[in-house]
Short mmCIF file of C-alpha atoms in Angstrom, two decimals:
data_model
loop_
_atom_site.label_atom_id
_atom_site.label_comp_id
_atom_site.label_asym_id
_atom_site.label_seq_id
_atom_site.Cartn_x
_atom_site.Cartn_y
_atom_site.Cartn_z
CA UNK A 1 155.54 86.91 75.36
CA UNK A 2 156.01 87.14 79.06
CA UNK A 3 156.96 90.51 80.50
CA UNK A 4 160.16 89.20 82.17
CA UNK A 5 162.44 86.29 81.29
CA UNK A 6 162.01 84.91 84.84
CA UNK A 7 158.86 86.53 86.41
CA UNK A 8 158.49 83.83 88.87
CA UNK A 9 162.21 83.32 89.73
CA UNK A 10 161.78 85.16 92.98
CA UNK A 11 158.02 85.26 93.16
CA UNK A 12 157.92 83.23 96.36
CA UNK A 13 159.09 85.96 98.73
CA UNK A 14 155.38 86.69 98.48
CA UNK A 15 154.50 83.44 100.12
CA UNK A 16 154.40 84.70 103.67
CA UNK A 17 151.93 86.30 106.01
CA UNK A 18 151.07 89.85 104.93
CA UNK A 19 153.10 92.64 106.43
CA UNK A 20 151.50 95.52 108.36
CA UNK A 21 149.48 97.91 106.19
CA UNK A 22 151.39 100.96 104.89
CA UNK A 23 151.44 103.39 107.56
CA UNK A 24 150.11 101.11 110.19
CA UNK A 25 152.61 99.35 112.47
CA UNK A 26 151.18 96.18 113.97
CA UNK A 27 152.82 93.33 115.91
CA UNK A 28 152.43 90.27 113.77
CA UNK A 29 154.05 87.12 115.08
CA UNK A 30 156.76 85.87 112.80
CA UNK A 31 156.32 82.47 111.22
CA UNK A 32 158.78 80.00 110.16
CA UNK A 33 159.36 78.95 106.65
CA UNK A 34 157.75 75.66 107.20
CA UNK A 35 154.53 77.11 108.86
CA UNK A 36 154.45 79.76 106.22
CA UNK A 37 153.69 77.46 103.43
CA UNK A 38 151.39 75.14 105.32
CA UNK A 39 153.76 72.31 104.42
CA UNK A 40 155.79 70.06 106.67
CA UNK A 41 159.32 68.94 105.74
CA UNK A 42 159.32 65.29 105.12
CA UNK A 43 162.53 63.21 105.15
CA UNK A 44 163.90 62.43 101.83
CA UNK A 45 165.67 59.18 101.34
CA UNK A 46 168.40 60.74 99.55
CA UNK A 47 169.73 64.07 98.52
CA UNK A 48 168.60 65.01 94.85
CA UNK A 49 170.96 66.44 92.30
CA UNK A 50 169.63 69.33 90.27
CA UNK A 51 171.03 71.97 87.91
CA UNK A 52 170.54 75.62 88.22
CA UNK A 53 169.73 77.48 85.06
CA UNK A 54 171.79 80.42 83.67
CA UNK A 55 175.03 80.94 81.98
CA UNK A 56 177.01 79.41 84.87
CA UNK A 57 175.07 76.17 85.16
CA UNK A 58 176.21 74.32 88.23
CA UNK A 59 175.27 71.22 90.13
CA UNK A 60 172.94 71.88 93.07
CA UNK A 61 172.32 69.40 95.84
CA UNK A 62 168.93 69.25 97.54
CA UNK A 63 169.48 68.16 101.12
CA UNK A 64 167.10 65.75 102.76
CA UNK A 65 163.85 67.39 103.72
CA UNK A 66 164.40 70.50 101.48
CA UNK A 67 161.29 71.76 99.75
CA UNK A 68 160.79 73.42 96.49
CA UNK A 69 158.31 76.18 95.32
CA UNK A 70 156.52 76.27 91.96
CA UNK A 71 155.58 79.47 90.29
CA UNK A 72 153.76 79.92 86.94
CA UNK A 73 153.66 83.16 84.86
CA UNK A 74 150.87 83.64 82.50
CA UNK A 75 151.69 86.38 80.06
CA UNK A 76 150.09 87.73 76.98
CA UNK A 77 151.22 84.93 74.49
CA UNK A 78 152.62 82.17 76.57
CA UNK A 79 153.26 80.93 80.03
CA UNK A 80 156.28 79.58 81.84
CA UNK A 81 157.11 77.98 85.22
CA UNK A 82 160.07 78.23 87.50
CA UNK A 83 160.88 75.83 90.37
CA UNK A 84 162.96 77.33 93.09
CA UNK A 85 164.27 76.72 96.59
CA UNK A 86 164.29 79.12 99.56
CA UNK A 87 167.41 80.78 98.27
CA UNK A 88 165.82 81.55 94.94
CA UNK A 89 167.95 79.03 93.11
CA UNK A 90 166.15 77.73 89.97
CA UNK A 91 166.06 73.97 89.81
CA UNK A 92 163.86 73.56 86.75
CA UNK A 93 162.10 75.90 84.43
CA UNK A 94 160.13 75.76 81.17
CA UNK A 95 157.77 77.64 78.95
CA UNK A 96 154.78 77.04 76.57
CA UNK A 97 153.22 79.04 73.86
CA UNK A 98 149.38 79.24 74.11
CA UNK A 99 147.70 76.72 71.75
CA UNK A 100 144.94 78.38 69.83
CA UNK A 101 141.40 77.13 70.20
CA UNK A 102 138.69 78.94 68.30
CA UNK A 103 135.17 79.57 69.39
CA UNK A 104 133.49 80.81 66.21
CA UNK A 105 135.69 83.51 64.80
CA UNK A 106 137.45 84.35 68.09
CA UNK A 107 140.16 82.67 70.14
CA UNK A 108 139.03 80.68 73.03
CA UNK A 109 141.46 81.96 75.51
CA UNK A 110 140.01 80.21 78.48
CA UNK A 111 140.59 76.82 76.92
CA UNK A 112 144.08 77.89 75.80
CA UNK A 113 144.97 78.93 79.35
CA UNK A 114 143.44 75.81 80.78
CA UNK A 115 145.32 73.52 78.41
CA UNK A 116 148.63 75.44 79.22
CA UNK A 117 148.51 75.18 83.02
CA UNK A 118 148.18 71.39 82.89
CA UNK A 119 150.82 71.26 80.21
CA UNK A 120 153.24 73.15 82.58
CA UNK A 121 152.49 70.86 85.52
CA UNK A 122 153.32 67.93 83.24
CA UNK A 123 156.58 69.68 82.29
CA UNK A 124 157.76 69.76 85.99
CA UNK A 125 160.29 66.98 86.27
CA UNK A 126 158.72 63.89 87.99
CA UNK A 127 161.44 63.57 90.51
CA UNK A 128 160.72 67.15 91.87
CA UNK A 129 157.04 66.97 92.14
CA UNK A 130 156.97 65.32 95.65
CA UNK A 131 159.26 68.11 96.88
CA UNK A 132 157.00 71.01 95.87
CA UNK A 133 155.56 72.80 99.05
CA UNK A 134 153.46 75.51 97.31
CA UNK A 135 152.24 76.59 94.00
CA UNK A 136 151.06 80.09 92.86
CA UNK A 137 150.44 81.93 89.57
CA UNK A 138 150.72 85.48 88.27
CA UNK A 139 148.52 86.62 85.55
CA UNK A 140 148.04 89.74 83.30
CA UNK A 141 146.56 92.54 85.27
CA UNK A 142 142.75 93.37 84.57
CA UNK A 143 142.26 90.32 82.50
CA UNK A 144 138.72 89.56 83.65
CA UNK A 145 136.58 86.48 83.56
CA UNK A 146 132.84 86.38 84.57
CA UNK A 147 131.97 82.87 85.74
CA UNK A 148 129.04 80.86 87.11
CA UNK A 149 129.52 81.01 90.94
CA UNK A 150 128.38 77.39 91.29
CA UNK A 151 130.34 75.71 88.52
CA UNK A 152 133.21 78.06 87.74
CA UNK A 153 132.40 77.90 84.10
CA UNK A 154 132.81 81.30 82.20
CA UNK A 155 129.54 82.97 81.30
CA UNK A 156 131.23 85.38 78.85
CA UNK A 157 134.37 85.45 76.82
CA UNK A 158 137.33 86.90 78.89
CA UNK A 159 138.07 90.56 78.81
CA UNK A 160 141.76 90.89 78.03
CA UNK A 161 144.22 93.05 80.04
CA UNK A 162 144.40 95.86 77.43
CA UNK A 163 140.77 95.65 76.28
CA UNK A 164 138.92 99.05 76.72
CA UNK A 165 135.25 99.43 77.67
CA UNK A 166 134.57 103.07 77.07
CA UNK A 167 130.81 102.47 77.08
CA UNK A 168 131.06 101.82 80.95
CA UNK A 169 133.41 104.68 81.77
CA UNK A 170 130.73 107.39 82.41
CA UNK A 171 128.90 105.20 84.79
CA UNK A 172 132.14 104.27 86.62
CA UNK A 173 133.19 107.81 86.87
CA UNK A 174 129.85 108.82 88.31
CA UNK A 175 130.36 106.44 91.34
CA UNK A 176 134.21 106.50 91.89
CA UNK A 177 136.37 109.36 93.36
CA UNK A 178 137.82 111.64 90.83
CA UNK A 179 140.84 110.12 88.96
CA UNK A 180 140.54 106.84 90.80
CA UNK A 181 142.37 103.87 89.24
CA UNK A 182 139.08 102.41 88.07
CA UNK A 183 138.41 105.56 85.95
CA UNK A 184 140.05 104.07 82.90
CA UNK A 185 138.29 102.19 80.13
CA UNK A 186 140.51 99.17 80.66
CA UNK A 187 140.06 98.77 84.38
CA UNK A 188 138.45 95.62 85.64
CA UNK A 189 135.50 97.69 86.99
CA UNK A 190 134.70 99.10 83.63
CA UNK A 191 134.71 95.54 82.14
CA UNK A 192 132.47 94.26 84.95
CA UNK A 193 130.02 97.26 84.37
CA UNK A 194 130.07 96.74 80.51
CA UNK A 195 129.14 93.04 80.98
CA UNK A 196 126.47 93.97 83.65
CA UNK A 197 124.85 96.42 81.19
CA UNK A 198 125.04 93.98 78.33
CA UNK A 199 124.08 90.55 79.79
CA UNK A 200 120.38 90.14 80.79
CA UNK A 201 120.68 86.75 82.35
CA UNK A 202 122.59 84.73 84.98
CA UNK A 203 123.46 87.95 86.90
CA UNK A 204 122.55 86.56 90.34
CA UNK A 205 124.82 83.43 89.89
CA UNK A 206 127.67 85.36 88.33
CA UNK A 207 131.16 85.84 90.00
CA UNK A 208 134.17 87.94 88.91
CA UNK A 209 137.57 86.42 88.83
CA UNK A 210 140.86 87.69 87.32
CA UNK A 211 143.00 85.28 85.17
CA UNK A 212 145.32 84.21 87.99
CA UNK A 213 142.34 83.53 90.29
CA UNK A 214 140.61 81.37 87.80
CA UNK A 215 143.69 79.41 87.01
CA UNK A 216 144.38 78.84 90.70
CA UNK A 217 140.90 77.78 91.21
CA UNK A 218 141.52 74.88 88.82
CA UNK A 219 144.11 73.84 91.30
CA UNK A 220 142.52 74.36 94.66
CA UNK A 221 138.77 74.16 93.82
CA UNK A 222 137.62 77.16 95.97
CA UNK A 223 135.65 79.59 94.00
CA UNK A 224 135.63 83.38 94.72
CA UNK A 225 139.26 83.93 96.10
CA UNK A 226 141.53 86.79 94.78
CA UNK A 227 144.50 88.85 95.98
CA UNK A 228 144.84 92.55 96.60
CA UNK A 229 147.15 93.08 93.58
CA UNK A 230 144.82 91.67 91.08
CA UNK A 231 141.74 93.22 92.79
CA UNK A 232 143.19 96.73 92.63
CA UNK A 233 141.65 97.61 89.28
CA UNK A 234 138.06 96.42 90.27
CA UNK A 235 138.23 98.95 93.14
CA UNK A 236 139.65 97.13 96.04
CA UNK A 237 141.46 99.39 98.48
CA UNK A 238 144.71 97.65 99.70
CA UNK A 239 145.41 100.41 102.19
CA UNK A 240 142.41 99.63 104.27
CA UNK A 241 141.96 95.89 103.22
CA UNK A 242 138.41 96.22 101.92
CA UNK A 243 136.15 97.19 99.04
CA UNK A 244 135.10 100.98 99.38
CA UNK A 245 131.52 101.66 100.34
CA UNK A 246 130.86 103.42 96.99
CA UNK A 247 131.54 100.10 95.25
CA UNK A 248 129.72 97.81 97.73
CA UNK A 249 126.65 99.91 97.21
CA UNK A 250 126.40 98.90 93.56
CA UNK A 251 123.92 96.19 92.29
CA UNK A 252 126.82 94.05 90.95
CA UNK A 253 128.86 94.07 94.22
CA UNK A 254 127.94 90.37 94.90
CA UNK A 255 130.11 89.53 91.84
CA UNK A 256 133.23 90.71 93.72
CA UNK A 257 135.63 87.96 94.95
CA UNK A 258 136.94 87.87 98.60
CA UNK A 259 140.46 89.31 98.74
CA UNK A 260 143.46 88.36 100.76
CA UNK A 261 147.20 89.24 100.64
CA UNK A 262 149.20 87.79 97.65
CA UNK A 263 150.89 84.44 98.62
CA UNK A 264 148.35 83.51 101.21
CA UNK A 265 147.66 79.76 101.43
CA UNK A 266 144.10 79.04 99.97
CA UNK A 267 144.13 75.18 100.49
CA UNK A 268 145.74 71.99 99.41
CA UNK A 269 146.14 70.94 95.79
CA UNK A 270 142.92 69.11 94.68
CA UNK A 271 143.32 65.48 95.26
CA UNK A 272 142.77 64.28 91.57
CA UNK A 273 145.52 66.73 90.39
CA UNK A 274 147.89 65.75 93.19
CA UNK A 275 147.62 62.04 92.36
CA UNK A 276 147.57 62.53 88.59
CA UNK A 277 150.88 64.46 88.74
CA UNK A 278 152.48 63.03 91.95
CA UNK A 279 152.68 66.10 94.07
CA UNK A 280 152.76 65.66 97.93
CA UNK A 281 149.63 65.65 100.11
CA UNK A 282 150.76 68.74 101.88
CA UNK A 283 151.25 70.88 98.72
CA UNK A 284 149.38 74.05 99.09
CA UNK A 285 147.97 76.52 96.58
CA UNK A 286 148.49 80.30 97.34
CA UNK A 287 146.93 83.37 95.94
CA UNK A 288 148.90 85.07 93.17
CA UNK A 289 149.74 88.51 91.88
CA UNK A 290 150.10 90.31 88.50
CA UNK A 291 152.70 89.66 85.98
CA UNK A 292 154.39 93.05 86.29
CA UNK A 293 154.69 92.70 90.06
CA UNK A 294 156.25 89.38 89.72
CA UNK A 295 158.74 90.91 87.24
CA UNK A 296 159.58 93.59 89.82
CA UNK A 297 160.22 90.96 92.41
CA UNK A 298 162.37 88.98 90.00
CA UNK A 299 164.56 92.13 89.55
CA UNK A 300 165.30 92.20 93.37
CA UNK A 301 164.83 95.88 93.63
CA UNK A 302 164.27 96.58 97.40
CA UNK A 303 165.02 100.18 98.03
CA UNK A 304 162.57 103.05 97.61
CA UNK A 305 163.29 105.01 94.38
CA UNK A 306 164.31 101.93 92.44
CA UNK A 307 162.27 101.20 89.29
CA UNK A 308 161.95 98.26 87.03
CA UNK A 309 160.83 98.28 83.35
CA UNK A 310 159.34 94.99 82.01
CA UNK A 311 159.27 94.84 78.27
CA UNK A 312 157.33 91.93 76.78
CA UNK A 313 154.15 92.17 74.54
CA UNK A 314 153.49 95.32 76.42
CA UNK A 315 155.54 97.68 78.53
CA UNK A 316 155.11 98.02 82.32
CA UNK A 317 156.99 100.29 84.75
CA UNK A 318 157.03 99.94 88.60
CA UNK A 319 158.81 102.20 91.09
CA UNK A 320 159.13 101.20 94.69
CA UNK A 321 157.88 104.08 96.89
CA UNK A 322 156.98 104.87 100.42
CA UNK A 323 153.89 106.92 99.14
CA UNK A 324 150.90 105.83 97.32
CA UNK A 325 150.26 107.85 94.08
CA UNK A 326 147.26 107.43 91.80
CA UNK A 327 145.90 109.39 88.76
CA UNK A 328 143.77 107.74 86.21
CA UNK A 329 144.31 110.62 83.69
CA UNK A 330 147.88 109.36 83.25
CA UNK A 331 147.23 105.65 83.93
CA UNK A 332 149.29 105.86 87.18
CA UNK A 333 148.35 103.57 90.07
CA UNK A 334 149.93 102.00 93.09
CA UNK A 335 149.96 98.42 94.19
CA UNK A 336 150.67 97.48 97.80
CA UNK A 337 153.95 95.57 98.46
CA UNK A 338 154.07 94.80 102.07
CA UNK A 339 154.42 98.18 103.77
CA UNK A 340 155.48 100.04 100.62
CA UNK A 341 153.94 100.85 97.28
CA UNK A 342 154.71 99.99 93.75
CA UNK A 343 153.98 103.08 91.68
CA UNK A 344 153.64 102.78 87.84
CA UNK A 345 151.57 102.01 84.90
CA UNK A 346 151.26 99.73 81.83
CA UNK A 347 151.49 100.83 78.17
CA UNK A 348 149.98 99.11 75.20
CA UNK A 349 153.06 99.53 73.22
CA UNK A 350 155.81 96.91 73.43
CA UNK A 351 157.08 93.77 71.69
CA UNK A 352 153.65 92.73 70.25
CA UNK A 353 153.47 95.57 67.89
CA UNK A 354 157.05 95.05 66.70
CA UNK A 355 156.12 91.44 66.01
CA UNK A 356 153.43 92.71 63.77
CA UNK A 357 155.69 94.85 61.81
CA UNK A 358 159.07 92.93 61.61
CA UNK A 359 160.46 89.41 61.65
CA UNK A 360 162.77 88.23 64.44
CA UNK A 361 165.60 88.54 61.93
CA UNK A 362 164.75 92.08 61.07
CA UNK A 363 164.58 93.03 64.71
CA UNK A 364 167.98 91.57 65.37
CA UNK A 365 169.48 93.56 62.50
CA UNK A 366 167.78 96.75 63.21
CA UNK A 367 168.62 96.50 66.86
CA UNK A 368 172.33 96.33 66.03
CA UNK A 369 172.07 99.76 64.48
CA UNK A 370 170.72 101.39 67.52
CA UNK A 371 173.06 103.69 69.47
CA UNK A 372 171.56 103.95 73.02
CA UNK A 373 173.70 106.97 73.70
CA UNK A 374 171.85 109.05 70.98
CA UNK A 375 168.40 110.30 71.21
CA UNK A 376 166.22 109.18 68.37
CA UNK A 377 164.87 111.78 65.98
CA UNK A 378 161.89 109.65 65.22
CA UNK A 379 158.45 110.57 66.53
CA UNK A 380 156.67 107.17 66.42
CA UNK A 381 154.06 105.72 68.80
CA UNK A 382 153.56 102.05 67.76
CA UNK A 383 150.41 100.47 68.95
CA UNK A 384 148.64 97.25 67.79
CA UNK A 385 145.33 99.11 67.84
CA UNK A 386 143.86 102.40 68.85
CA UNK A 387 143.93 102.95 72.59
CA UNK A 388 146.57 103.56 75.40
CA UNK A 389 146.69 103.17 79.16
CA UNK A 390 149.87 104.90 80.18
CA UNK A 391 151.52 107.47 80.21
CA UNK A 392 148.15 108.82 79.11
CA UNK A 393 144.85 107.02 79.45
CA UNK A 394 143.13 107.50 76.14
CA UNK A 395 141.08 104.69 74.67
CA UNK A 396 140.97 106.49 71.31
CA UNK A 397 144.71 107.22 70.88
CA UNK A 398 145.75 106.34 67.26
CA UNK A 399 149.23 104.60 66.61
CA UNK A 400 151.73 106.97 65.02
CA UNK A 401 154.29 105.68 62.48
#
């Protein structure tokens, strides 16, 4: 279940040159929308009729030369796409549940994600594909894939977003600043260190990617590129735009991907994919972001102090702030959003645990009985398994029913 019904509806304000770093006022040259996406507007022989989604469905006319922008949201149980114009109007959207492929007794998530991304491309209406100027993807934060740096093939099963690696936590705490974001068992760095301490071979040719990075690589073909939202939990410092010295001094630092701002053009869509699906020659692929940040953008909260709660398989909270706040004891961290910060955290509780306990019909009936004006007398803490990330970081926290 994706964390927001329309994560990607307004994801593409990200597709622009990065704003000045927080607290650092620089004079960047403004760039036009056409230059911004690395795409040129080509004359269209005719205006195309489209339908915007939503309750008040209405006919939308695409003018000659107008371009569209494709975003894909990879959540915890499925993925969706939204195709929008510069005004944020949705011209097409769709979703897919992940097909389950098994590798032994475990789910082969990599194959499921790979199948899904090409299914979504196939779902984009054929007549819109030549109009797509850029493509990007958001993925679940801290979902980590260790791949071969030459082939891009996974060397290990992926570490999922909520998976905790407490075995690596003491080592990470010994090198990172006190209460740093990486000082949580579910951080990307803990997952990297756990793999490093477990795997005896192929370390020299290994590369760390996040879920969105790997999926985007399937489209642009350039290994080792990430964005500073996804890279936050591996230790990247978005305030100074670099990995910190204490991280670069580690023996596994060569696994770290290069990092750029979310929405930065990486390169054109691979030729074989472009020709297979009918996208234009100038269609570019851009670095992505995390799913909860995309949900925040979809809510169009623009003023400091405004917060957005995204309830899907798990629960994420983001508050727009002028200050960066981080404390790993409580699972609180800050993502950079242009010259401001998104302060918040992500809990392991959410819709997934309800799905384990109730049917959809039962949830509908029980929800009708809830009075949101009254505080609940119940003291429950539903989790699918032991372990919590926010509002307390405790890999051993047991569910309470």
